[in-house]
PDB file of C-alpha atoms in Angstrom:
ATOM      1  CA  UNK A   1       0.000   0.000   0.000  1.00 41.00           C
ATOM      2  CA  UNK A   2       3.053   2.197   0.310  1.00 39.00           C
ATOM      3  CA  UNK A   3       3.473   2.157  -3.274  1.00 41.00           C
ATOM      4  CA  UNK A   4       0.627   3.945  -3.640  1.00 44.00           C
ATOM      5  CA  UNK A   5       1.608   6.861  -1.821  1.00 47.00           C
ATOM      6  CA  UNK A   6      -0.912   6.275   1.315  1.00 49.00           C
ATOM      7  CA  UNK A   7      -0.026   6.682   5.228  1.00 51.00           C
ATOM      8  CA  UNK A   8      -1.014   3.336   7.156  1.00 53.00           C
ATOM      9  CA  UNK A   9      -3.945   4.872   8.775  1.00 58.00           C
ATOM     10  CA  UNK A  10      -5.490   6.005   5.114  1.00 60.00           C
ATOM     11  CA  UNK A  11      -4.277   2.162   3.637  1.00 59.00           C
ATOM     12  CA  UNK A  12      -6.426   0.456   6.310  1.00 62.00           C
ATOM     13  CA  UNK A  13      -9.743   2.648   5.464  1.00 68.00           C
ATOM     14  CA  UNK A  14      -8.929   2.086   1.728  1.00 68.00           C
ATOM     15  CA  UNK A  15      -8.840  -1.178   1.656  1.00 67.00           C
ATOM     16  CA  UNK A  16     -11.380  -1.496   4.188  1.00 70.00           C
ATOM     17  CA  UNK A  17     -13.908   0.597   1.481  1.00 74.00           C
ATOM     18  CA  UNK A  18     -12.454  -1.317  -1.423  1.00 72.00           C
ATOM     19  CA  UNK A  19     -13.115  -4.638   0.025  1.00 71.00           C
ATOM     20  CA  UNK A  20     -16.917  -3.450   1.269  1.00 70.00           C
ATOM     21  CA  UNK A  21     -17.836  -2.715  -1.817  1.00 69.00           C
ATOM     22  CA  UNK A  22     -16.008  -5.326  -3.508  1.00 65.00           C
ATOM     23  CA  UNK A  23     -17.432  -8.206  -1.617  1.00 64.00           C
ATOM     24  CA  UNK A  24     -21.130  -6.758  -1.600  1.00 65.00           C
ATOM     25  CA  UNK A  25     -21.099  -7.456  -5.433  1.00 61.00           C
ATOM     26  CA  UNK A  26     -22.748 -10.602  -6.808  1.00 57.00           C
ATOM     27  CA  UNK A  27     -20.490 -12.196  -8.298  1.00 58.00           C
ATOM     28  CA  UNK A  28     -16.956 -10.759  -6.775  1.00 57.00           C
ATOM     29  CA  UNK A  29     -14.956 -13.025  -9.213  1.00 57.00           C
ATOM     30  CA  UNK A  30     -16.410 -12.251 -12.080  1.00 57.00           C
ATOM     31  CA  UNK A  31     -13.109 -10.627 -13.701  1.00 57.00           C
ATOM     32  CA  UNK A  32     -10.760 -13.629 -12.586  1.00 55.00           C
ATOM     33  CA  UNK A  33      -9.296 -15.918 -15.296  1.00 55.00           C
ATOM     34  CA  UNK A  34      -6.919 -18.607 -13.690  1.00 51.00           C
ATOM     35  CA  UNK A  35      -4.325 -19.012 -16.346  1.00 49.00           C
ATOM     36  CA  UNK A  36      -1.222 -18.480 -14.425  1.00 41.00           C
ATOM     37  CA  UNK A  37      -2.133 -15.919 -12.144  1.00 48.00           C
ATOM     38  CA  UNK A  38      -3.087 -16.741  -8.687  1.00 61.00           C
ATOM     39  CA  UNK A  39      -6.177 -14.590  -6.905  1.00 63.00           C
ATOM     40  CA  UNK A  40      -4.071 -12.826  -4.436  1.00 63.00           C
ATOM     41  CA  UNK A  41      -2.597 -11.057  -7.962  1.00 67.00           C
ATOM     42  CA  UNK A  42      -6.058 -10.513  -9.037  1.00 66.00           C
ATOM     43  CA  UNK A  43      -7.045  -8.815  -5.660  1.00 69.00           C
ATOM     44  CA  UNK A  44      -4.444  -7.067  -5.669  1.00 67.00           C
ATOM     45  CA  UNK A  45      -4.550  -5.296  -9.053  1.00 68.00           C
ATOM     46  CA  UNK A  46      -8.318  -4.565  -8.680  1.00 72.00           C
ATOM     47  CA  UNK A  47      -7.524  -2.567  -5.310  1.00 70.00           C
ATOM     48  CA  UNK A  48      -4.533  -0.385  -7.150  1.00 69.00           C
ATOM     49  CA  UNK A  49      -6.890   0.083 -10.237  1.00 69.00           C
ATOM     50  CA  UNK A  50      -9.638   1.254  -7.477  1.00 71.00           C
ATOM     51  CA  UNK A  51      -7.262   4.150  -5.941  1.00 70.00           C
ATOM     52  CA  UNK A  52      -5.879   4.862  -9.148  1.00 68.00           C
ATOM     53  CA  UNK A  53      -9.836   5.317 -10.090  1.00 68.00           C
ATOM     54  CA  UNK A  54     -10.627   7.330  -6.673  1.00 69.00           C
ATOM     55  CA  UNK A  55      -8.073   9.650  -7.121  1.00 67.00           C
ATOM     56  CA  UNK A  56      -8.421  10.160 -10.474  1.00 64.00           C
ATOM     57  CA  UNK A  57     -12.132  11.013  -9.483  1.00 69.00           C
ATOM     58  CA  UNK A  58     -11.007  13.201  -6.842  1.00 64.00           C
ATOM     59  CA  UNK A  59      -8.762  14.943  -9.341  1.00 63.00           C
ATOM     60  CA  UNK A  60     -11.527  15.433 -12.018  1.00 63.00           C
ATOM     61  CA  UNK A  61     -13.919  16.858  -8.878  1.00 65.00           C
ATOM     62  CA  UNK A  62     -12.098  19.765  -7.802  1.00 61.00           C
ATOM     63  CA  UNK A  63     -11.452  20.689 -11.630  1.00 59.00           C
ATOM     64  CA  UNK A  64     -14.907  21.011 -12.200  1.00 58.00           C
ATOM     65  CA  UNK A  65     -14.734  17.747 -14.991  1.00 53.00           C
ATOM     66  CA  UNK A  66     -17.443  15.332 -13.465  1.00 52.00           C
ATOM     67  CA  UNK A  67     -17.112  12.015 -11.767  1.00 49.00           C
ATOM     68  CA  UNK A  68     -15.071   9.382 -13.152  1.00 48.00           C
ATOM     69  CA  UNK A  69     -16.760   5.866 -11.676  1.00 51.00           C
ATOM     70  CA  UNK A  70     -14.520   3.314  -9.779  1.00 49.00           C
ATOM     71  CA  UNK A  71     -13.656  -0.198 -11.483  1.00 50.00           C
ATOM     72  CA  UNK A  72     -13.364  -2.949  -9.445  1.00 47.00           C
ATOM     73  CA  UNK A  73     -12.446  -5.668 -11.929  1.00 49.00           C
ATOM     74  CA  UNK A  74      -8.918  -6.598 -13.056  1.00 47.00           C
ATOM     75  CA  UNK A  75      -8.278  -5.721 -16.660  1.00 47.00           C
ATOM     76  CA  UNK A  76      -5.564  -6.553 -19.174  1.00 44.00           C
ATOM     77  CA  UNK A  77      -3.639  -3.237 -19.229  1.00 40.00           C
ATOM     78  CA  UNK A  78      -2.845  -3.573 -15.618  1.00 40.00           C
ATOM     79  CA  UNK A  79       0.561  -5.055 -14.403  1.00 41.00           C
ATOM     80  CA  UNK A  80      -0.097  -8.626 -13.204  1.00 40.00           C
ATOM     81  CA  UNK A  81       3.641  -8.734 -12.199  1.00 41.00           C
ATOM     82  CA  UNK A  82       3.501  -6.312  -9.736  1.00 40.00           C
ATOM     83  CA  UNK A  83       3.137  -8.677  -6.408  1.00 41.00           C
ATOM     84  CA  UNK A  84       0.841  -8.288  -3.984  1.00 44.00           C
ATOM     85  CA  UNK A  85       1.451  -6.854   0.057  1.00 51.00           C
ATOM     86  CA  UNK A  86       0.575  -9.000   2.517  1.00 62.00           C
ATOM     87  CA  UNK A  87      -1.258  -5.863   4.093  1.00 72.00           C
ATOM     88  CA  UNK A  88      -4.072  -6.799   1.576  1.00 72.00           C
ATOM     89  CA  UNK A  89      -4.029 -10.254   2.566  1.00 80.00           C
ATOM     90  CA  UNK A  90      -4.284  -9.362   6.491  1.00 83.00           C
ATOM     91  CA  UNK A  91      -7.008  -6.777   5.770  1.00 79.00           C
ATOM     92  CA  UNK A  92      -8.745  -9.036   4.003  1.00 80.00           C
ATOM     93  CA  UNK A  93      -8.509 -12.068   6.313  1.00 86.00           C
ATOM     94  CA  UNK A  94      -9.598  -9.280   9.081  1.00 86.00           C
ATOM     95  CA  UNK A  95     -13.032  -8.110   7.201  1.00 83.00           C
ATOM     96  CA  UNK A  96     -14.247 -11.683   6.525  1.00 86.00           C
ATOM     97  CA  UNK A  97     -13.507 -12.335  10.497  1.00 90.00           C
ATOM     98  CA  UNK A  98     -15.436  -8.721  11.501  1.00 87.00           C
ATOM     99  CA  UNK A  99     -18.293  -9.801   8.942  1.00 85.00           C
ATOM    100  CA  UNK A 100     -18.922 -13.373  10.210  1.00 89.00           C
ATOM    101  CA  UNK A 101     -18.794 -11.760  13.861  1.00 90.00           C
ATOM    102  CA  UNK A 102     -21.479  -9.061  12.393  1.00 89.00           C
ATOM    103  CA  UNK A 103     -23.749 -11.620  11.561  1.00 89.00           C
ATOM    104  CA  UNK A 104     -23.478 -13.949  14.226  1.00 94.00           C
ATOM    105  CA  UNK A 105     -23.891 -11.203  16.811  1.00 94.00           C
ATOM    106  CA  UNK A 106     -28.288 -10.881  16.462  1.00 92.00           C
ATOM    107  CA  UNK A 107     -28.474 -14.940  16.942  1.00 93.00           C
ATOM    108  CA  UNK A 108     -26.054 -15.166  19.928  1.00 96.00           C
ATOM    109  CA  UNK A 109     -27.812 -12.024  21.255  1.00 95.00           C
ATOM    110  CA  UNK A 110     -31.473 -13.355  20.804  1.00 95.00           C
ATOM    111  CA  UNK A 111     -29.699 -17.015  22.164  1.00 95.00           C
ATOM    112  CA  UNK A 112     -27.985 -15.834  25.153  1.00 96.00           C
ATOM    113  CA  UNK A 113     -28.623 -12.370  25.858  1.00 95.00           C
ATOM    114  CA  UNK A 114     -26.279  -9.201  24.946  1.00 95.00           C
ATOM    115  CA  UNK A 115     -24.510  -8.740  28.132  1.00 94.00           C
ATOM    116  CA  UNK A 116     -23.237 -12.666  28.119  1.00 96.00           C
ATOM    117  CA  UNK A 117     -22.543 -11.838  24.027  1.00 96.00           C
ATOM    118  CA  UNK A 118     -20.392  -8.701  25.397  1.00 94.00           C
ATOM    119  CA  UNK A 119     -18.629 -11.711  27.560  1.00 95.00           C
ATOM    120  CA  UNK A 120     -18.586 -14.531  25.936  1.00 95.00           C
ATOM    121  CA  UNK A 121     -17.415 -12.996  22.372  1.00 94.00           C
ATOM    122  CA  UNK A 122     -14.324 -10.883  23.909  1.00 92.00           C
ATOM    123  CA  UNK A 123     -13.451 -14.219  25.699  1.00 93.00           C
ATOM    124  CA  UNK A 124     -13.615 -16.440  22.270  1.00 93.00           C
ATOM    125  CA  UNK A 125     -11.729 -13.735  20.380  1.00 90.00           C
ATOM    126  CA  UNK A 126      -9.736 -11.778  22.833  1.00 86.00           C
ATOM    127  CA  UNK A 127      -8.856 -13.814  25.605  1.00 82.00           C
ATOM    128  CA  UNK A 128      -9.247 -13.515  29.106  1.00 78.00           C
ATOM    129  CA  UNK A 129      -7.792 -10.079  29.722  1.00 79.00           C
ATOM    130  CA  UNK A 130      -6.620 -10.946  33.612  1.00 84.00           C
ATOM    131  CA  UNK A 131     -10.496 -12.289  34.394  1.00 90.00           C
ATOM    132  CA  UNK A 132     -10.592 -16.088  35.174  1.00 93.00           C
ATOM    133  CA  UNK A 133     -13.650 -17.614  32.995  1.00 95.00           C
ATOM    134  CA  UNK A 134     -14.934 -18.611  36.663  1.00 95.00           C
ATOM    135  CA  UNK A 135     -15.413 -14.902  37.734  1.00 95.00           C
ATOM    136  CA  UNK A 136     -17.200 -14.115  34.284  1.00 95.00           C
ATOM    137  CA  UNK A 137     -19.231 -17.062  34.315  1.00 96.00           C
ATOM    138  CA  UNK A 138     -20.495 -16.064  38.148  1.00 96.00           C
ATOM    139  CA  UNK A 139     -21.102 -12.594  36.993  1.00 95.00           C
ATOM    140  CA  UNK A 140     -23.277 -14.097  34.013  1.00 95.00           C
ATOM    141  CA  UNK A 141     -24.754 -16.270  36.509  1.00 95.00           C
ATOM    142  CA  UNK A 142     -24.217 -19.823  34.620  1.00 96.00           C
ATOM    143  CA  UNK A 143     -22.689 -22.372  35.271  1.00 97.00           C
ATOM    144  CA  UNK A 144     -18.317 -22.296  33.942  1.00 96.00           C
ATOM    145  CA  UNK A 145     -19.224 -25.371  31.887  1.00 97.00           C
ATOM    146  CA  UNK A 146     -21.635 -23.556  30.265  1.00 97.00           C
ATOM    147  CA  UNK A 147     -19.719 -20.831  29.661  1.00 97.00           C
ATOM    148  CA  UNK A 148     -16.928 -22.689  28.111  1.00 96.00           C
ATOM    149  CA  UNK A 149     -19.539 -24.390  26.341  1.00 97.00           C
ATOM    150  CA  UNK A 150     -20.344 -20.985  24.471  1.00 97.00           C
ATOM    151  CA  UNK A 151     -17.179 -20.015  23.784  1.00 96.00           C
ATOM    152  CA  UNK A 152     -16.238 -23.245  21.813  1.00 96.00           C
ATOM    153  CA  UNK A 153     -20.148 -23.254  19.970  1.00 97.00           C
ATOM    154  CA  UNK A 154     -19.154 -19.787  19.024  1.00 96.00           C
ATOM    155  CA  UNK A 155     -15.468 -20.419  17.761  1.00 95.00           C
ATOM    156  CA  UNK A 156     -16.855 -23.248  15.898  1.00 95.00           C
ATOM    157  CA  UNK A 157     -19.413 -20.809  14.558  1.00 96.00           C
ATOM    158  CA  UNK A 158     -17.460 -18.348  13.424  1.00 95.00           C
ATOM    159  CA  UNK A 159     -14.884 -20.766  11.831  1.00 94.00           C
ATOM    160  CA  UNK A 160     -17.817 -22.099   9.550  1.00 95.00           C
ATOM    161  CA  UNK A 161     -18.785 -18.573   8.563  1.00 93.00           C
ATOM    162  CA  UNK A 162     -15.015 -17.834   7.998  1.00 93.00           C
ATOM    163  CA  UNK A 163     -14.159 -20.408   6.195  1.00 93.00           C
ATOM    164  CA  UNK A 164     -17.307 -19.882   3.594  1.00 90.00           C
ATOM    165  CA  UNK A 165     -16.701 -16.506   3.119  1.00 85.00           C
ATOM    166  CA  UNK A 166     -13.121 -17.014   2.145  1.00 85.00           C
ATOM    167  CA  UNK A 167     -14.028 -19.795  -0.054  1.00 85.00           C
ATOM    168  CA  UNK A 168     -16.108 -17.409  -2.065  1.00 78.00           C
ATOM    169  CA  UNK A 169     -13.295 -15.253  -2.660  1.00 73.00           C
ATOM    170  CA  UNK A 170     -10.946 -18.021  -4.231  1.00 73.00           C
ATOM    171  CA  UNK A 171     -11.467 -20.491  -7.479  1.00 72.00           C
ATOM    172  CA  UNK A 172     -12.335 -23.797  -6.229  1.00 77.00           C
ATOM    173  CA  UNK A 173      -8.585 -25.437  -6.672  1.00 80.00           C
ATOM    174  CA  UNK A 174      -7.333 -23.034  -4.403  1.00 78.00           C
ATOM    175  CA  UNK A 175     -10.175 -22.039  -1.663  1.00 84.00           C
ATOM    176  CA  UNK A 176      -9.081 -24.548   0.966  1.00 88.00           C
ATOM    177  CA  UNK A 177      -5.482 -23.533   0.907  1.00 87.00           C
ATOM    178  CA  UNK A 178      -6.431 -19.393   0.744  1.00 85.00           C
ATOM    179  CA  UNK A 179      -8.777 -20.046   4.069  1.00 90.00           C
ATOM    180  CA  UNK A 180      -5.455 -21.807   5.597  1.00 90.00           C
ATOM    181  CA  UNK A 181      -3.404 -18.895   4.454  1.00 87.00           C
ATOM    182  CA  UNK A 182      -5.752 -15.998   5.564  1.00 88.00           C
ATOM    183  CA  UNK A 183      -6.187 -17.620   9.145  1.00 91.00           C
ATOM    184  CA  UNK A 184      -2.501 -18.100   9.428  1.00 90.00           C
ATOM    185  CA  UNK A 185      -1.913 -14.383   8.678  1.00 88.00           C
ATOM    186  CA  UNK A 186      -4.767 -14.097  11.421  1.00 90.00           C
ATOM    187  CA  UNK A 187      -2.565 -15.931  14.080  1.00 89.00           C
ATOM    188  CA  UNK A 188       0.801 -14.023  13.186  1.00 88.00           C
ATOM    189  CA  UNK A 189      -0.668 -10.422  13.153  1.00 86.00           C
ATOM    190  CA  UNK A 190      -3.799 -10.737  15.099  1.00 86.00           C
ATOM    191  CA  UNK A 191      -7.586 -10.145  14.444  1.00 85.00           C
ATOM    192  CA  UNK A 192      -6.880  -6.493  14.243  1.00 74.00           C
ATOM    193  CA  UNK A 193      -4.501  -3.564  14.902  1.00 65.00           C
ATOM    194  CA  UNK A 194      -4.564  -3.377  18.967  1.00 62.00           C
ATOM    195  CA  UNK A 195      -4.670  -7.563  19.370  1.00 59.00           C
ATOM    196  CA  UNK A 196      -1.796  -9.508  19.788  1.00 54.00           C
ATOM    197  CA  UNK A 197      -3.558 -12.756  20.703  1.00 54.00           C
ATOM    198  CA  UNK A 198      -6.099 -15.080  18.561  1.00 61.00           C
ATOM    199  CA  UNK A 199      -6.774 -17.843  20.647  1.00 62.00           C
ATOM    200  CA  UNK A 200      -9.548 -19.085  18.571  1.00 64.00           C
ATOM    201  CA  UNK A 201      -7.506 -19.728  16.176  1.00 65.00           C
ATOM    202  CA  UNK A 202      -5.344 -22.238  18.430  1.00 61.00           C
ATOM    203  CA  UNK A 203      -8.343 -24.473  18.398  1.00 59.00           C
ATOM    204  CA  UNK A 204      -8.261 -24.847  14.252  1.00 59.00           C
TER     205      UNK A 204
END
């Protein structure tokens, strides 16, 4: 992302709003040919050719000269050789983990209430933070075997919801090994800026 002349704070939005409205189309791999390119190549050319498009928009905004409209798909004239960062990767791996925690959070809410969600989520995904599971789980009022119960129902959960959001994203040779490598770069640089431990991921 540094090629591309952004600070680390503006690369993280970016790619954040690149891959929001990248992943809210249809059919998000609808530019991808396999020949020899692999989809981490793809991904990452669409992203450049979106800021290149953004700015260029910006550009023609404050001249007065109209919009010009973002493309999201990879085309021909773009440089394939140009390798990917691994921030893309880790952002990536990081938005499919958010979403699936998004849309597990109205079940488990409805299922267990929201204060044990506060609890039981930040224990599945953050870890225990100095508080035994036994003080949490007398606070909750429930039993500790229930409350490690949750935890591993909800790991499992979101693993599931990972895993077939990833496999969306990658052509069907290659989706089992892209969910591997986007939870590995999950364990080495954590779930999001501030974290330093995934112990969910442990469990995989």
């Amino acid at each position: 992302m540094c090629s591309v002349g952004l600070n680390p704070h503006d690369a993280e939005d970016s790619t954040q709003e690149f891959l929001h409205k990248w992943l809210q189309r249809g059919n998000p791999l609808v530019g991808f040919q396999r020949r020899e390119r692999r989809f981490r190549e793809f991904l990452s050319v669409c992203l450049r050719r979106y800021l290149s498009d953004r700015r260029d928009s910006a550009l023609a905004q404050k001249r007065g000269t109209g919009v010009v409209h973002s493309q999201l798909e990879d085309d021909s004239a773009a440089s394939p050789e140009e390798p990917p960062g691994v921030s893309l990767d880790l952002e990536l791996a990081r938005f499919i983990h958010t979403s699936a925690l998004v849309e597990l959070t109205s079940t488990w809410t409805d299922r267990i209430g929201a204060p044990a969600w506060t609890q039981v989520s930040k224990l599945a995904f953050d870890g225990e933070d100095g508080v035994p599971q036994a003080v949490i789980a007398g606070q909750l009022a429930c039993p500790l075997n229930t409350l490690k119960g949750w935890i591993l129902r909800l790991r499992r959960e979101h693993f599931e919801r990972f895993r077939g959001k990833a496999m969306l994203l990658a052509p069907p040779t290659e989706s089992e090994s892209e969910v591997v490598y986007l939870l590995g770069l999950l364990k080495e640089h954590g779930l999001s800026q501030t974290s330093s431990t995934t112990p969910f991921l442990n469990s995989h």
